[in-house]
PDB file of C-alpha atoms in Angstrom:
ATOM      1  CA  UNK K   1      -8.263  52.384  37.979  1.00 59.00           C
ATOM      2  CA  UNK K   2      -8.208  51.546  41.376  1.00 66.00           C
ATOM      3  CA  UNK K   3     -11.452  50.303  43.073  1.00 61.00           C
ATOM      4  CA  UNK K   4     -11.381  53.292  45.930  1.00 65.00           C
ATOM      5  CA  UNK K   5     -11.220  55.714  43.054  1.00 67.00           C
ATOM      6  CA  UNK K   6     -14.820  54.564  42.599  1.00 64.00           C
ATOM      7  CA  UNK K   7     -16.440  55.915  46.157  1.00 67.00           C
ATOM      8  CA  UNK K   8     -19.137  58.445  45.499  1.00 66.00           C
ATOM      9  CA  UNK K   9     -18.753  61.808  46.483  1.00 67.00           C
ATOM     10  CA  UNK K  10     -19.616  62.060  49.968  1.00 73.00           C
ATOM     11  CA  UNK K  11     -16.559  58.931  50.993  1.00 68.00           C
ATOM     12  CA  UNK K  12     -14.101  60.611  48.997  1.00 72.00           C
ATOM     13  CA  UNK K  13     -11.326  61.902  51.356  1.00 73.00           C
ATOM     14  CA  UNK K  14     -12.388  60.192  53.838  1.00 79.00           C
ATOM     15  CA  UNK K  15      -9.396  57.559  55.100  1.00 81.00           C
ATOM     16  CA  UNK K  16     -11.555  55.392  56.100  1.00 80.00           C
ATOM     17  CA  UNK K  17     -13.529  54.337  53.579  1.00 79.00           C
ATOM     18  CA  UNK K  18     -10.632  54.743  51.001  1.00 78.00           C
ATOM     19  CA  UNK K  19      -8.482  51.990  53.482  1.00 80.00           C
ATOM     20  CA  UNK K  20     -12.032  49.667  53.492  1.00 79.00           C
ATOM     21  CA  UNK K  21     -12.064  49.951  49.788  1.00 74.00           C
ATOM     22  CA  UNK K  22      -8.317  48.871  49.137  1.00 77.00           C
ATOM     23  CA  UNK K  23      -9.065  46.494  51.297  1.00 78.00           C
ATOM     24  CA  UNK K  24     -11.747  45.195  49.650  1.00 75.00           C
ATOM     25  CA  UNK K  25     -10.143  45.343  46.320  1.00 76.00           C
ATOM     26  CA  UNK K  26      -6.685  43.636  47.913  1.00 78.00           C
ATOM     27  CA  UNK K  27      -9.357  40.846  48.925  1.00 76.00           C
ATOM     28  CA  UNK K  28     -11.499  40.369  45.378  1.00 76.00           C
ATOM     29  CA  UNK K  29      -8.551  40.607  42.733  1.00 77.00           C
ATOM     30  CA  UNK K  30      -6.897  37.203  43.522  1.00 78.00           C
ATOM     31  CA  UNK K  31     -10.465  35.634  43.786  1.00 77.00           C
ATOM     32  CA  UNK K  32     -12.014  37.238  40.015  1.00 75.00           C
ATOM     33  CA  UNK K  33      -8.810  36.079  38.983  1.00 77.00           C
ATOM     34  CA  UNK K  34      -8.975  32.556  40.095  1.00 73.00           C
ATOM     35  CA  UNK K  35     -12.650  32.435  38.615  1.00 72.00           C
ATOM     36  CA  UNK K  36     -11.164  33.744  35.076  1.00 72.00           C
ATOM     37  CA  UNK K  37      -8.795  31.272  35.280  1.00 70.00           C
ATOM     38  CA  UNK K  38     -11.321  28.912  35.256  1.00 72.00           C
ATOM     39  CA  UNK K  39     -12.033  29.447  31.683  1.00 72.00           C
ATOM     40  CA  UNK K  40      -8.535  28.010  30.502  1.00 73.00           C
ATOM     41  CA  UNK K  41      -8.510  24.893  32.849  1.00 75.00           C
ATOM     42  CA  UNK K  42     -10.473  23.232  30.246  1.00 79.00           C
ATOM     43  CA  UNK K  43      -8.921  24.675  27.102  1.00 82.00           C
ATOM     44  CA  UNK K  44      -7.499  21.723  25.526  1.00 85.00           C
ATOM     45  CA  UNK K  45      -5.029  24.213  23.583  1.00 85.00           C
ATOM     46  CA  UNK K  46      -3.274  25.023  26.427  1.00 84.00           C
ATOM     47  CA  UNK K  47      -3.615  22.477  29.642  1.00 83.00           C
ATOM     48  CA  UNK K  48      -1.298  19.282  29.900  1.00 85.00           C
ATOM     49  CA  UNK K  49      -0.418  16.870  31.866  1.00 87.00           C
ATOM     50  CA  UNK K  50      -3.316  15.749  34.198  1.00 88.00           C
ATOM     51  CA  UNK K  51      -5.443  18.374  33.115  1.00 87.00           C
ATOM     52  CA  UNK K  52      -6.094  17.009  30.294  1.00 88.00           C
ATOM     53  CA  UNK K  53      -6.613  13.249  31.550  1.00 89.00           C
ATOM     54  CA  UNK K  54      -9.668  15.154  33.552  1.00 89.00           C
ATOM     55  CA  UNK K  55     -10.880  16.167  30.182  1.00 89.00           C
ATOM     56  CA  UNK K  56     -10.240  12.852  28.772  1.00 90.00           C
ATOM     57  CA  UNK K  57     -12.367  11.107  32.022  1.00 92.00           C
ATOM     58  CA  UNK K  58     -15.109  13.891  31.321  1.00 91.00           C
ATOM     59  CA  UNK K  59     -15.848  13.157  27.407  1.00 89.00           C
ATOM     60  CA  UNK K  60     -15.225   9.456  27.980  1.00 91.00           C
ATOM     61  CA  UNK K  61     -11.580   8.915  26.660  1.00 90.00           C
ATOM     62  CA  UNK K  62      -8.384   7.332  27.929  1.00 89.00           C
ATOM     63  CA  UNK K  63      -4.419   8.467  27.377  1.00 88.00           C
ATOM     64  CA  UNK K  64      -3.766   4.992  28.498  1.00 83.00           C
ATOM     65  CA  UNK K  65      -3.296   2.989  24.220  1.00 82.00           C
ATOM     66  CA  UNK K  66      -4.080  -0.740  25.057  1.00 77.00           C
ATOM     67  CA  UNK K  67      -2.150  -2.666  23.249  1.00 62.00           C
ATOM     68  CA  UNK K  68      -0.565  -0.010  21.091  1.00 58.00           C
ATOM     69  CA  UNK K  69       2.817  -0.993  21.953  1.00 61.00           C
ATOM     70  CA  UNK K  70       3.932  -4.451  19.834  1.00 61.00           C
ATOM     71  CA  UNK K  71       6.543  -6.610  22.074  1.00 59.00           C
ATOM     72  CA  UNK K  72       9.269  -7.773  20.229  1.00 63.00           C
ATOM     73  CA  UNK K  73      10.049 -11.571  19.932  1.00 62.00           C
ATOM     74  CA  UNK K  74      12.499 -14.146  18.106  1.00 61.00           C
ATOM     75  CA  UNK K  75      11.852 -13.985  14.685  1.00 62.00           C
ATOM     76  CA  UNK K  76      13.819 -15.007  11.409  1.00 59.00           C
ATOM     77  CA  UNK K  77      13.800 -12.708   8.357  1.00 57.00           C
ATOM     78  CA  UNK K  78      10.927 -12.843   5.910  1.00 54.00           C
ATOM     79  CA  UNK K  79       9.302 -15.702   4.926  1.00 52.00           C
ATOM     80  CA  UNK K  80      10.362 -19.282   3.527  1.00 50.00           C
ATOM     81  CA  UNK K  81       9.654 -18.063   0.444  1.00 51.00           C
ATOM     82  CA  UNK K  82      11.590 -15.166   0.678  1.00 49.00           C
ATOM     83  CA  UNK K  83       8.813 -13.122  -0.525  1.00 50.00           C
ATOM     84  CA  UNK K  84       7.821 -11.087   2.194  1.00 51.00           C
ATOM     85  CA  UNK K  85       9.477  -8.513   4.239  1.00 51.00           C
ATOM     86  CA  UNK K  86      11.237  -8.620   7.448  1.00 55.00           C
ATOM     87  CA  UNK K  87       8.772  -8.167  10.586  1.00 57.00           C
ATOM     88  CA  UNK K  88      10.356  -4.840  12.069  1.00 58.00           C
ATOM     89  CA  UNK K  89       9.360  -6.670  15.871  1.00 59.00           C
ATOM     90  CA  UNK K  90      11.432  -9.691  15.173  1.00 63.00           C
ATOM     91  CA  UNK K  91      14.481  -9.849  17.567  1.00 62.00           C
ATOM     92  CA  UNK K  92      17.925 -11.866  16.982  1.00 60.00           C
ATOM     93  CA  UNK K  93      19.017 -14.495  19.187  1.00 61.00           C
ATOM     94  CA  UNK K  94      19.880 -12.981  23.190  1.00 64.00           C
ATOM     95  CA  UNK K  95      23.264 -12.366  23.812  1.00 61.00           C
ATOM     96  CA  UNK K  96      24.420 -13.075  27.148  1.00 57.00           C
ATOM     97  CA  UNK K  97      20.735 -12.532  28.624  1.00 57.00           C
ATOM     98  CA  UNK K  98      21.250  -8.692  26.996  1.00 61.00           C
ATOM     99  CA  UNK K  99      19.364  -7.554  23.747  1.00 62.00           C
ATOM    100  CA  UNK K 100      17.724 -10.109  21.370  1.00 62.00           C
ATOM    101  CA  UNK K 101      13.786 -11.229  21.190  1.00 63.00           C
ATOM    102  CA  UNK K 102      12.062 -12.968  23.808  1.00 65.00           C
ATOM    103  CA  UNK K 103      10.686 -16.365  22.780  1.00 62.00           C
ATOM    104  CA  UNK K 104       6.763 -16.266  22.315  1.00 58.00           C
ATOM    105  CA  UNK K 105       4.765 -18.667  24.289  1.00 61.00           C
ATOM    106  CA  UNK K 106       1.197 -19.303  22.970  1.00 64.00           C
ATOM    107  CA  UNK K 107      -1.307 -17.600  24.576  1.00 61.00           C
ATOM    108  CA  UNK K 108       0.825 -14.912  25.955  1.00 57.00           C
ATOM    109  CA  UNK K 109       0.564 -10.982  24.888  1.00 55.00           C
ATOM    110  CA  UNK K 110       1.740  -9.559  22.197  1.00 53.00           C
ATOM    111  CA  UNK K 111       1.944  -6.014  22.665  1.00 58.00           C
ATOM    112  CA  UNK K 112       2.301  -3.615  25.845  1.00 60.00           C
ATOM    113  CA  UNK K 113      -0.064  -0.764  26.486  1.00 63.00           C
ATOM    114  CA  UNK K 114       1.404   2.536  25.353  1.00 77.00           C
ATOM    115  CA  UNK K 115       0.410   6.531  27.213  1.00 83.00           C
ATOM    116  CA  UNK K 116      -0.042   8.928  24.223  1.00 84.00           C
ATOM    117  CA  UNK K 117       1.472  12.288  24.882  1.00 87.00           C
ATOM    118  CA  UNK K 118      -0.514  15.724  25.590  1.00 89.00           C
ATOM    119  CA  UNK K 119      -0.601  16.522  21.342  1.00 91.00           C
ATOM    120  CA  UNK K 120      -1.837  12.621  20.844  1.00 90.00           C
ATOM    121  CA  UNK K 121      -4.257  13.226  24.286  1.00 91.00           C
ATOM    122  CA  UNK K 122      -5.831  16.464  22.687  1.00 92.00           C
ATOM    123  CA  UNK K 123      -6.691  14.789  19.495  1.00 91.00           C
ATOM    124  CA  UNK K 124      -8.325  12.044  21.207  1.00 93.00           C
ATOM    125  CA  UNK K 125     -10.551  14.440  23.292  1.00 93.00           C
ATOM    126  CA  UNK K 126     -11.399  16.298  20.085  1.00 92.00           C
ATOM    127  CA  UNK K 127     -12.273  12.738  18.586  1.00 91.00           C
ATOM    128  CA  UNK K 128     -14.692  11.777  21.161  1.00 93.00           C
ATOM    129  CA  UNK K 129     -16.362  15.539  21.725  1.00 92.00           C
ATOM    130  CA  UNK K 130     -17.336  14.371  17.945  1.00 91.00           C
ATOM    131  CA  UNK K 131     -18.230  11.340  18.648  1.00 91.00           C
ATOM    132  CA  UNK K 132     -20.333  12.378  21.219  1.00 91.00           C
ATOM    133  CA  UNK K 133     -22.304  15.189  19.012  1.00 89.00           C
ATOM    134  CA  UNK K 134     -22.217  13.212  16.306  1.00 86.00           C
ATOM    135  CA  UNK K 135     -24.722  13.048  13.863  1.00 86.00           C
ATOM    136  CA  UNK K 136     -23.725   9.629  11.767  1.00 83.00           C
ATOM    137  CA  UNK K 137     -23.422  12.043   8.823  1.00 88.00           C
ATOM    138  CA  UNK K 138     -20.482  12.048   6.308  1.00 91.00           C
ATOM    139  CA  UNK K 139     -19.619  15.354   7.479  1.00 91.00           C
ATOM    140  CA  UNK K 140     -19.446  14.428  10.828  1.00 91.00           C
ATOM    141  CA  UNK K 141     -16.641  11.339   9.519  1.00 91.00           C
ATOM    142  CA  UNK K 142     -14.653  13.691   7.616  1.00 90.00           C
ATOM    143  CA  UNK K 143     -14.199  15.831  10.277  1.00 92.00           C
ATOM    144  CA  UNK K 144     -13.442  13.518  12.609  1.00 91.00           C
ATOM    145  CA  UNK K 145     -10.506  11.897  10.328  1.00 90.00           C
ATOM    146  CA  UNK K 146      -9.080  15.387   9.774  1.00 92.00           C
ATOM    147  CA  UNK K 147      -8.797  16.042  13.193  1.00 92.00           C
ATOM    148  CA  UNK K 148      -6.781  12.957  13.448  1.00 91.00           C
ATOM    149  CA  UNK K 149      -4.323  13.487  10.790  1.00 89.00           C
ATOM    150  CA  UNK K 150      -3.780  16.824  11.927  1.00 88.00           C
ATOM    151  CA  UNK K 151      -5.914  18.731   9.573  1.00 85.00           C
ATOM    152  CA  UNK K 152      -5.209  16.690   6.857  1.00 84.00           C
ATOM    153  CA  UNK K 153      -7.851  16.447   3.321  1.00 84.00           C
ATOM    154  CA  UNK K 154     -10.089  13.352   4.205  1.00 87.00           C
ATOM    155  CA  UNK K 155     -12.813  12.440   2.126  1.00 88.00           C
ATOM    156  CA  UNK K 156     -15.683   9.587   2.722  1.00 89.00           C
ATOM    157  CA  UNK K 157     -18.095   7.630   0.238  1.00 89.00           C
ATOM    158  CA  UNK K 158     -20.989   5.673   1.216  1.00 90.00           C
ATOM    159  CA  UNK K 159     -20.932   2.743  -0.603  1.00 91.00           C
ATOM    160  CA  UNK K 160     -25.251   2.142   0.265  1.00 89.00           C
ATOM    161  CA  UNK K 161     -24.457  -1.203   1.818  1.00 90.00           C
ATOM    162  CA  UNK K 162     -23.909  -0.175   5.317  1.00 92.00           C
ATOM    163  CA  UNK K 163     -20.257   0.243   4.753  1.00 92.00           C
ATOM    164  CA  UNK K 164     -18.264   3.372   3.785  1.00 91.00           C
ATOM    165  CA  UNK K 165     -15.287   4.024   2.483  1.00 91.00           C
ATOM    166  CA  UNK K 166     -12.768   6.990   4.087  1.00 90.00           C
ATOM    167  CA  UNK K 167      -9.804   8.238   2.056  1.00 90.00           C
ATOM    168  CA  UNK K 168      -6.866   9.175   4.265  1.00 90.00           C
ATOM    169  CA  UNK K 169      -3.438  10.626   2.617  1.00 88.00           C
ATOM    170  CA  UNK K 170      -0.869   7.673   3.343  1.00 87.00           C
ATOM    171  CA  UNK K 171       1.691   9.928   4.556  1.00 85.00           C
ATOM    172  CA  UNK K 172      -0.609  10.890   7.678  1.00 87.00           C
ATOM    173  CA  UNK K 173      -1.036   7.233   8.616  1.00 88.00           C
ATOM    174  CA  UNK K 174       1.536   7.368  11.726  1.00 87.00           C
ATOM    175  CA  UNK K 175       1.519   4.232  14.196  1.00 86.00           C
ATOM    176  CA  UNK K 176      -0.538   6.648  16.620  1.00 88.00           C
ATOM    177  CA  UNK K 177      -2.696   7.438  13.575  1.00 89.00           C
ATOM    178  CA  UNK K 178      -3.084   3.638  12.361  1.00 88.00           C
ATOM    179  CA  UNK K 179      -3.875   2.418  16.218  1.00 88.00           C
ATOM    180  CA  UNK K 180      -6.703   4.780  16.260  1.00 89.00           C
ATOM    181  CA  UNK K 181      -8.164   3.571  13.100  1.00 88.00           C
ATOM    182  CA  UNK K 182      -8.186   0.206  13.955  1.00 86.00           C
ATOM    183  CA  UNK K 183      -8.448  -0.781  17.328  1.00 86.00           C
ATOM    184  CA  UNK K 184     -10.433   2.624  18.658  1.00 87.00           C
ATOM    185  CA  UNK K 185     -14.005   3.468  17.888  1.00 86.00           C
ATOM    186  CA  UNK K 186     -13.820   7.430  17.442  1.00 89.00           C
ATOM    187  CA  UNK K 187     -14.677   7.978  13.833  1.00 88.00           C
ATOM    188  CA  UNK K 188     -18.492   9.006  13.958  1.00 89.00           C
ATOM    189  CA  UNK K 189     -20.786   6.586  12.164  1.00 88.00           C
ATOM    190  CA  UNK K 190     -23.958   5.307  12.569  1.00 86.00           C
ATOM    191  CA  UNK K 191     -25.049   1.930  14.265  1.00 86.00           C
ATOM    192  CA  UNK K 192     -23.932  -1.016  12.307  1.00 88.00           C
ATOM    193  CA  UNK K 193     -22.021   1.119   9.744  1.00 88.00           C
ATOM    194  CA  UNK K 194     -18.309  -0.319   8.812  1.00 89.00           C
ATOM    195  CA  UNK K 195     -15.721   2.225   8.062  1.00 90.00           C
ATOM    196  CA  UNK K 196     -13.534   0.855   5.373  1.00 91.00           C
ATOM    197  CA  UNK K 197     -10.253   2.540   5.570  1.00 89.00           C
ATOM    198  CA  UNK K 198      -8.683   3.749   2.095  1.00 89.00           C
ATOM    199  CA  UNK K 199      -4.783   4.991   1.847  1.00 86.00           C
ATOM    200  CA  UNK K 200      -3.576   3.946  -1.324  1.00 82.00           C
ATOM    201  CA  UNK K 201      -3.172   7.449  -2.830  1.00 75.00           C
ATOM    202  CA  UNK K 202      -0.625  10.255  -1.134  1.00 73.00           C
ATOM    203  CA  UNK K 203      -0.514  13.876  -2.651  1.00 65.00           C
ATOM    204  CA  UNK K 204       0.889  17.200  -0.865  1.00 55.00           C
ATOM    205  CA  UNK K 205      -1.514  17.897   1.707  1.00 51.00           C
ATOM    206  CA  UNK K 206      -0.685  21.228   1.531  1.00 52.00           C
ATOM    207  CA  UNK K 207      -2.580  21.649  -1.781  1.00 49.00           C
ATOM    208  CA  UNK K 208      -5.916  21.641   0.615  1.00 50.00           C
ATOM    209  CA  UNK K 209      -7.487  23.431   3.150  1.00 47.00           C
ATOM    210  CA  UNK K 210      -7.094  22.265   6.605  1.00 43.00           C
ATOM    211  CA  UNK K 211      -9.010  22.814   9.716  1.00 40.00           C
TER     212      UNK K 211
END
């Protein structure tokens, strides 16, 4: 229905007030509809790209990984002993400056910082809007490791020693997955809690109900 189908009696007909009313309405569509737009610039379901870094800087959370990247060096395979397995960042010898590992000097870094993409961005931003409403209840930890393994069953114990221990199916532990775990403090706990980390069991996480 058009807004000029709306005049009251005594303005119907009349040009006039029909042409202010389309004007009007030609005026206040594109404007409602940039404020109802509004309402999906922060829906983390549906922005990328930037949007969601403003997100990220709003519930205190970066897509920049430090350190998430491991450089790769000169390295022989395994150990003297033969016992262990190769290091997947150990490089051959260079070839004509091309390819190969870099030598490591001491001191020097050992891994590059990393950008996570949009899917890796909006579970980080679901992480920390956790985090941030947290309670430091078990709950609160279980739903926080299912929202990083993408829904996956997670289960926590408290082991009444200020440590507690989360079970995480092993075939959810990705590199993006593992970083987070150990070198980013999203999982809600209390002060002074440790979070012992648990994947030595792997079923079909389809058995379970995800979130």
């Amino acid at each position: 229905m058009a807004y000029s189908d709306l005049l009251v009696w005594q303005y119907k007909g009349k040009p006039r007030a029909k042409a202010t009313a389309e004007l009007f309405d030609t005026l206040v569509k594109p404007t409602w509809a940039g404020f109802m737009a509004l309402m999906d610039t922060y829906d983390i379901d549906h922005v990328t790209g930037i949007s969601l870094d403003v997100i990220g800087r709003i519930v205190g959370v970066s897509r920049i990984l430090q350190g998430a990247a491991p450089r790769t060096f000169f390295g022989f395979n395994g150990e003297p002993d033969q016992t262990s397995f190769p290091n997947p960042y150990a490089g051959p010898f260079t070839r004509g400056q091309r390819l190969g590992g870099k030598w490591y000097r001491y001191g020097g870094a050992i891994a590059d910082s990393a950008t996570a993409n949009d899917e890796e961005m909006r579970t980080l931003i679901r992480m920390k809007v956790v985090k941030n409403y947290q309670d430091a209840s078990l709950p609160n930890l279980i739903t926080g490791a299912m929202i990083l393994t993408g829904g996956a069953y997670a289960n926590a114990v408290d082991n009444l020693d200020m440590t507690v221990t989360l079970f995480i199916i092993r075939s959810r532990v990705t590199p993006f997955v593992e970083f987070v775990l150990n070198y980013m403090d999203l999982l809600p706990r209390a002060s002074g809690v440790e979070i012992l980390i648990n994947t030595d069991y792997d079923f079909d996480p389809q058995l379970f109900v995800t979130i």
